[in-house]
Amino acid sequence: MAHFILPLLLISVTILGFSTIVESRSRARMYLELQCRSALYPDLCVQTLLPYVSKTGLPIPRLLAQISLASCLTKARFTKTYLSMVAKKLNETENSGNNQVVEECLHQINNGSNVQTWVSAALTDATACIDGILGEGIGRREQTMIKARLLNVKQLASNSLAMFSRFTTRYRASRGIKNPEILS
């Protein structure tokens, strides 16, 4: 009889533990879906933030905005590294026209002063770079890779701006701040 009870007990504990994890993840996903509803790319927003949700609690909106901004910045840095590599390759092939376009994208990725300005600029600049990456000197594969990376930065920047704006709006409202200039 003990041979049957022990495996049954082990299976029950495993199922209970698994259902708790699934329930916790479901609750976290629902929370993030609510927080990301104002983003243009809500699925990407949830996907970006979900790994940072702990089992013990749900992060406050300020932390979500910080995570979103950090993720965007990290992706922008990786994209900058990739663009630097492409620019170097174009420089070696003496294709100055396309190299200028890539160099301009690199310059634009570095622009920005405060958080909101940087994210807004990243959003605008990524769009401009995507539109400008055309030409015979850049191979199809590089064009596709650059556009995909810039599009991802653009989407992350858009989501970050939404999360940041949502947080600052709530922060100002909770403190009775009517002038947004006070917060900057």
CSV table of N, CA, C and O in Angstrom, one decimal, residues 73 75-81 83 102-112 118 121-122 125-126 129 149-150 153:
chain,number,residue,atom,x,y,z
A,73,LEU,N,17.0,50.7,-24.0
A,73,LEU,CA,18.4,51.2,-24.0
A,73,LEU,C,19.3,50.1,-24.4
A,73,LEU,O,20.2,50.2,-25.2
A,75,LYS,N,18.7,47.3,-26.0
A,75,LYS,CA,18.5,46.9,-27.4
A,75,LYS,C,19.0,48.0,-28.3
A,75,LYS,O,19.6,47.6,-29.4
A,76,ALA,N,18.9,49.2,-28.0
A,76,ALA,CA,19.5,50.3,-28.8
A,76,ALA,C,21.0,50.2,-28.8
A,76,ALA,O,21.7,50.4,-29.9
A,77,ARG,N,21.7,49.8,-27.7
A,77,ARG,CA,23.1,49.6,-27.7
A,77,ARG,C,23.5,48.5,-28.5
A,77,ARG,O,24.5,48.5,-29.2
A,78,PHE,N,22.8,47.4,-28.5
A,78,PHE,CA,23.1,46.2,-29.4
A,78,PHE,C,23.0,46.6,-30.8
A,78,PHE,O,23.8,46.2,-31.7
A,79,THR,N,21.9,47.4,-31.1
A,79,THR,CA,21.7,47.8,-32.5
A,79,THR,C,22.8,48.8,-32.9
A,79,THR,O,23.3,48.7,-34.1
A,80,LYS,N,23.3,49.6,-32.0
A,80,LYS,CA,24.4,50.5,-32.3
A,80,LYS,C,25.7,49.7,-32.6
A,80,LYS,O,26.4,50.1,-33.6
A,81,THR,N,25.9,48.7,-31.9
A,81,THR,CA,27.1,47.9,-32.1
A,81,THR,C,27.0,47.2,-33.5
A,81,THR,O,28.0,47.2,-34.3
A,83,LEU,N,25.2,48.3,-36.1
A,83,LEU,CA,25.4,49.4,-37.1
A,83,LEU,C,26.8,49.8,-37.3
A,83,LEU,O,27.3,50.1,-38.4
A,102,VAL,N,24.2,54.9,-42.7
A,102,VAL,CA,24.4,54.1,-41.4
A,102,VAL,C,25.1,55.0,-40.4
A,102,VAL,O,24.7,54.9,-39.2
A,103,GLU,N,26.1,55.8,-40.7
A,103,GLU,CA,26.7,56.7,-39.8
A,103,GLU,C,25.7,57.7,-39.2
A,103,GLU,O,25.7,58.0,-38.0
A,104,GLU,N,24.7,58.2,-40.0
A,104,GLU,CA,23.7,59.1,-39.5
A,104,GLU,C,22.8,58.3,-38.5
A,104,GLU,O,22.4,58.9,-37.5
A,105,CYS,N,22.5,57.1,-38.8
A,105,CYS,CA,21.7,56.3,-37.8
A,105,CYS,C,22.4,56.1,-36.5
A,105,CYS,O,21.8,56.2,-35.4
A,106,LEU,N,23.7,55.9,-36.6
A,106,LEU,CA,24.5,55.8,-35.4
A,106,LEU,C,24.5,57.0,-34.6
A,106,LEU,O,24.3,57.0,-33.4
A,107,HIS,N,24.6,58.2,-35.3
A,107,HIS,CA,24.6,59.5,-34.6
A,107,HIS,C,23.2,59.7,-33.9
A,107,HIS,O,23.1,60.2,-32.8
A,108,GLN,N,22.1,59.3,-34.6
A,108,GLN,CA,20.8,59.5,-34.1
A,108,GLN,C,20.5,58.7,-32.9
A,108,GLN,O,19.9,59.1,-32.0
A,109,ILE,N,21.1,57.5,-32.9
A,109,ILE,CA,20.8,56.6,-31.7
A,109,ILE,C,21.5,57.1,-30.5
A,109,ILE,O,21.0,57.0,-29.4
A,110,ASN,N,22.6,57.9,-30.7
A,110,ASN,CA,23.3,58.5,-29.5
A,110,ASN,C,22.7,59.8,-29.0
A,110,ASN,O,23.0,60.2,-27.9
A,111,ASN,N,21.7,60.4,-29.8
A,111,ASN,CA,21.1,61.6,-29.4
A,111,ASN,C,20.2,61.5,-28.2
A,111,ASN,O,19.7,60.4,-27.9
A,112,GLY,N,19.9,62.6,-27.5
A,112,GLY,CA,18.9,62.6,-26.5
A,112,GLY,C,19.5,63.2,-25.2
A,112,GLY,O,20.7,63.1,-24.9
A,118,TRP,N,15.0,61.4,-25.1
A,118,TRP,CA,15.8,60.3,-25.7
A,118,TRP,C,14.8,59.3,-26.3
A,118,TRP,O,15.0,58.8,-27.4
A,121,ALA,N,13.1,60.7,-29.3
A,121,ALA,CA,14.1,60.8,-30.4
A,121,ALA,C,14.4,59.4,-31.0
A,121,ALA,O,14.5,59.2,-32.2
A,122,ALA,N,14.5,58.4,-30.1
A,122,ALA,CA,14.8,57.1,-30.6
A,122,ALA,C,13.7,56.6,-31.5
A,122,ALA,O,13.9,55.9,-32.5
A,125,ASP,N,13.9,58.7,-34.7
A,125,ASP,CA,15.1,58.3,-35.5
A,125,ASP,C,15.1,56.9,-36.0
A,125,ASP,O,15.7,56.7,-37.1
A,126,ALA,N,14.6,56.0,-35.3
A,126,ALA,CA,14.5,54.6,-35.8
A,126,ALA,C,13.7,54.6,-37.1
A,126,ALA,O,14.0,53.9,-38.0
A,129,CYS,N,15.7,56.1,-39.9
A,129,CYS,CA,16.7,55.1,-40.3
A,129,CYS,C,16.2,54.0,-41.1
A,129,CYS,O,16.8,53.6,-42.1
A,149,ARG,N,16.2,45.2,-36.6
A,149,ARG,CA,16.8,45.7,-35.3
A,149,ARG,C,16.2,47.1,-35.0
A,149,ARG,O,15.9,47.3,-33.9
A,150,LEU,N,16.2,47.9,-36.0
A,150,LEU,CA,15.7,49.3,-35.8
A,150,LEU,C,14.2,49.2,-35.5
A,150,LEU,O,13.7,50.0,-34.7
A,153,VAL,N,13.8,48.3,-31.9
A,153,VAL,CA,14.1,49.5,-31.1
A,153,VAL,C,13.0,50.5,-31.1
A,153,VAL,O,12.6,51.0,-30.0
